[in-house]
């Protein structure tokens, strides 16, 4: 079969990860070496960059800097949270995308993101196809939330999990250094899925870490929380708690909203904006414990952006898989595959290995994979062995981050716009 | 001169650092190999452990675990914030210390801490001497605050500075990933001295980092802050700000208290407890900017305990110097020196090198070294070249942290109590 020839666009979307640029590197390096691809274009801030005709010519970049993308956090092409309308209602954006695709003869389009990005990708694929424009459209997964369906795990998760586990070990040792009683609440990203919060449980296995772990998969009850904390405090005087930002009560009310006077802002996708939960819960525990005459040092720690951008603590397994996902997406598209997302299927056996397969974008779009109930303990406040068996391989291996002058040397792109050439 | 023979006690005090255990390792390893020392005892939670006769026999520990202390964060013997009374007013604690010293024939005492700990050390030294009890008393400096007098810098600072610089680079890239406007305020430890906050300036030099840096050495003005942020926002749309937790206005009022309804708790030394400043300033900026029709993503990030316990990002220079400080303290004491703190004197020349010298404890006790005014820019919102020349050598070199199963393998001590033997 003759390969489709033309330009390629790759864009990044949604919250960055430590390894999202490794995926772009994998795709771009493969494309730069392929005779099928005339131009390799990086979209500035995802879909927005295509709509605005802001496209970087990746051939103008130093190959060494492209190689450094492997260890550079945050979306190096720029990310976005732009949501496409439904084409049936309003196809303005789609027509514009088609115009730009035609302008540059774009025949390969790759979108590197989470659920919402796969939805975007699926919609673009459908529109191009309906309009008879031949273009191979592929999704490259990334998310620290690890909540994409039809894949064993998502690039970005392993590194964030390794960072969370390591940081919880370090904080776990520090928080109890005084031996005078402490209650530490650590807040971890995850609106609806608790995969990353669950990884904090690794810290306890290998040293110090959370005694209690609350995921959004389980209903959170404030009275149970206080009684859980008190029970452990009475036993060992130092308590560490990990909570997902998105924990909710049995009525579906965010616990963070208990402590907030104003309605929470929402992002472009209608997700509530989170924050401040750890400090609120820590203060709440403090208020309850003070009345019980317990004097504990109380701390709320929010891992905030650090958990998704700490490339210095990236997992080598994750880096390699993220790179592979980008390269596999290109190779599949070049061989004629379209409208798919790269997924990982874990092979059976004692030694960890994953096969790459292609799954339908439409099946991934807007679906959410949650932590199975049977991997959470009966009380809903801790993780069980099957989860640890699942997560352990994903955090293995250390980064080979280049350090210059004592700090990381991240990739620096020239970002030369195609339209300016 | 004949060397003093007897037992040795080493204790840790104050806030932990990534390398405080390397200092204990340096002292303990030297002591275990010395014929002058009969018993090597680790005090459980500093002075409190001596008062309570809770002392670990370090000879019972596996030498490999002692070696792993080099890369283990948080005070492994346990820390404390116990403040000794003035012996003239109440010598109860001192008499008790003397009893325990006599019980174990303690002739060497080492205290690993900051200003307050050097004060404790100095008082103990004076009391022992006044009571005719011969004991070599030495201070081993540690503090991420870097505020000890008479030393070029303090072990613990270089690692925290490296972590702050690296984290600010990573966050700096992430926070601007969307290109839709952002205001990020990052809060860094430092009550009265801004050394650690100043280190965030390294991030800007080597990539992305704070555009504005506010240290407690300068009066903080909320109106100036808003106008600084707005000026930079208007120019580049993404603003990153680093603030010390202890910034105060011209009347000496903590800025954090502006945003707090209740009086802050104080610790045993009468220091106000800090926290929540970054989020408060970020929200304040948001409120001011929203009225000006600017829609920026606003974030407050508190580095909290992470900045002092992130041994995975420790500076090799710092680790080596921390170890050396512990060993030098022992060697000096064994050779007859007492009532001193180990200090670093930077040698002139293009290549960084430090000589170790001994300074009087009483001169260090309760003094505070601040960032020189001439290292801060005229506007009081950024750092100048002399500061970067000062800090650069201290963050050089990477840790050789042992990783097992994808996470750090920290030291595990048996902690066998002498009184139980």
Short mmCIF file of C-alpha atoms in Angstrom, two decimals, chain A residues 13-17 45 48 72-75 77-82 162-163 165-167 169-171 173-180 184 186 202 206-207 265 273 286 297 299-306 308-313 392 395-398 403-410 412, chain B residues 13-17 45 48 72-75 77-82 162-163 165-167 169-171 173-180 184 186 202 206-207 265 273 286 297 299-306 308-313 392 395-398 403-410 412:
data_model
loop_
_atom_site.label_atom_id
_atom_site.label_comp_id
_atom_site.label_asym_id
_atom_site.label_seq_id
_atom_site.Cartn_x
_atom_site.Cartn_y
_atom_site.Cartn_z
CA UNK A 13 -3.67 19.52 25.23
CA UNK A 14 -4.79 19.44 28.86
CA UNK A 15 -2.67 19.41 31.99
CA UNK A 16 1.02 18.76 31.29
CA UNK A 17 3.00 15.84 32.67
CA UNK A 45 -1.19 25.54 22.29
CA UNK A 48 -5.91 26.92 19.32
CA UNK A 72 11.64 18.48 29.80
CA UNK A 73 8.41 18.90 31.77
CA UNK A 74 5.33 20.93 30.86
CA UNK A 75 3.87 21.01 27.34
CA UNK A 77 4.55 23.27 22.33
CA UNK A 78 2.06 24.87 24.71
CA UNK A 79 -1.14 23.29 25.90
CA UNK A 80 -4.78 24.39 25.82
CA UNK A 81 -8.15 23.54 27.26
CA UNK A 82 -10.04 24.60 24.17
CA UNK A 162 7.05 7.88 41.58
CA UNK A 163 7.19 11.53 42.63
CA UNK A 165 5.63 7.99 46.55
CA UNK A 166 9.09 9.51 47.02
CA UNK A 167 7.78 12.81 48.33
CA UNK A 169 8.36 9.00 52.06
CA UNK A 170 10.41 12.15 52.61
CA UNK A 171 7.54 14.13 54.14
CA UNK A 173 10.03 11.07 57.81
CA UNK A 174 10.15 14.84 58.26
CA UNK A 175 6.65 15.29 59.67
CA UNK A 176 7.36 12.88 62.52
CA UNK A 177 10.87 14.16 63.28
CA UNK A 178 9.83 15.94 66.46
CA UNK A 179 8.05 12.98 68.04
CA UNK A 180 5.64 15.41 69.68
CA UNK A 184 -0.26 15.76 58.20
CA UNK A 186 -1.37 15.71 51.88
CA UNK A 202 3.92 2.93 48.19
CA UNK A 206 9.09 1.35 51.82
CA UNK A 207 9.41 3.63 54.81
CA UNK A 265 -15.08 28.44 39.53
CA UNK A 273 -11.60 24.05 40.23
CA UNK A 286 -6.96 20.23 64.58
CA UNK A 297 1.47 19.72 64.95
CA UNK A 299 -0.08 20.49 58.50
CA UNK A 300 -1.88 20.60 55.18
CA UNK A 301 0.37 20.05 52.17
CA UNK A 302 -0.85 20.46 48.61
CA UNK A 303 1.39 18.87 46.00
CA UNK A 304 -0.06 21.27 43.44
CA UNK A 305 1.74 21.54 40.10
CA UNK A 306 4.85 19.88 41.53
CA UNK A 308 2.88 16.76 37.40
CA UNK A 309 6.04 18.68 36.44
CA UNK A 310 8.75 17.09 38.60
CA UNK A 311 10.69 15.63 35.68
CA UNK A 312 13.72 15.29 37.96
CA UNK A 313 11.86 12.36 39.60
CA UNK A 392 5.14 -0.97 41.03
CA UNK A 395 7.65 3.68 38.69
CA UNK A 396 10.79 1.64 38.00
CA UNK A 397 14.02 3.20 36.80
CA UNK A 398 15.51 6.64 37.20
CA UNK A 403 22.24 18.60 34.83
CA UNK A 404 24.18 21.77 34.02
CA UNK A 405 25.32 24.21 36.68
CA UNK A 406 23.54 22.18 39.32
CA UNK A 407 20.08 22.46 37.75
CA UNK A 408 18.30 20.58 34.95
CA UNK A 409 19.08 21.53 31.36
CA UNK A 410 15.72 21.56 29.67
CA UNK A 412 14.98 25.13 24.32
CA UNK B 13 17.54 19.88 67.04
CA UNK B 14 15.31 22.23 65.11
CA UNK B 15 13.86 21.83 61.63
CA UNK B 16 15.38 18.92 59.71
CA UNK B 17 17.23 19.24 56.41
CA UNK B 45 14.91 13.94 70.03
CA UNK B 48 14.76 15.86 75.45
CA UNK B 72 18.27 10.02 54.42
CA UNK B 73 16.25 13.17 55.09
CA UNK B 74 14.66 14.32 58.36
CA UNK B 75 16.41 14.03 61.71
CA UNK B 77 17.64 10.46 65.76
CA UNK B 78 14.58 12.65 66.17
CA UNK B 79 14.58 16.39 66.59
CA UNK B 80 13.15 18.75 69.19
CA UNK B 81 12.42 22.39 69.81
CA UNK B 82 13.06 22.17 73.53
CA UNK B 162 18.99 23.26 44.60
CA UNK B 163 15.52 21.88 45.23
CA UNK B 165 15.76 26.30 41.97
CA UNK B 166 14.86 23.04 40.20
CA UNK B 167 11.26 23.07 41.38
CA UNK B 169 12.18 25.86 36.88
CA UNK B 170 9.71 23.01 36.55
CA UNK B 171 6.77 24.98 37.93
CA UNK B 173 7.45 25.88 32.68
CA UNK B 174 4.22 24.23 33.78
CA UNK B 175 2.45 27.34 35.01
CA UNK B 176 2.82 29.02 31.63
CA UNK B 177 1.94 25.95 29.54
CA UNK B 178 -1.50 27.22 28.61
CA UNK B 179 -0.38 30.62 27.37
CA UNK B 180 -3.66 32.07 28.61
CA UNK B 184 1.77 32.01 40.31
CA UNK B 186 5.34 30.39 45.42
CA UNK B 202 18.52 30.65 39.80
CA UNK B 206 18.52 28.74 33.60
CA UNK B 207 15.02 28.61 32.21
CA UNK B 265 0.14 30.29 67.19
CA UNK B 273 3.83 30.01 62.95
CA UNK B 286 -6.62 37.79 41.52
CA UNK B 297 -5.02 31.49 36.10
CA UNK B 299 -2.09 29.80 41.86
CA UNK B 300 -0.56 29.86 45.32
CA UNK B 301 2.03 27.13 45.90
CA UNK B 302 3.58 26.48 49.28
CA UNK B 303 6.75 24.41 49.17
CA UNK B 304 6.10 23.44 52.78
CA UNK B 305 8.15 20.55 54.19
CA UNK B 306 9.14 19.43 50.70
CA UNK B 308 13.71 20.78 53.52
CA UNK B 309 13.27 17.02 53.12
CA UNK B 310 13.73 16.46 49.36
CA UNK B 311 16.91 14.45 49.71
CA UNK B 312 16.36 13.11 46.18
CA UNK B 313 17.41 16.57 44.95
CA UNK B 392 26.02 28.65 42.58
CA UNK B 395 24.12 23.57 44.62
CA UNK B 396 26.65 21.76 42.44
CA UNK B 397 26.69 18.00 42.01
CA UNK B 398 23.98 15.39 42.24
CA UNK B 403 17.00 3.59 44.72
CA UNK B 404 15.31 0.26 45.39
CA UNK B 405 12.00 -0.73 43.82
CA UNK B 406 11.77 2.69 42.22
CA UNK B 407 11.88 4.66 45.47
CA UNK B 408 14.72 5.82 47.73
CA UNK B 409 16.19 3.34 50.18
CA UNK B 410 16.59 5.33 53.34
CA UNK B 412 16.77 2.14 58.98
#
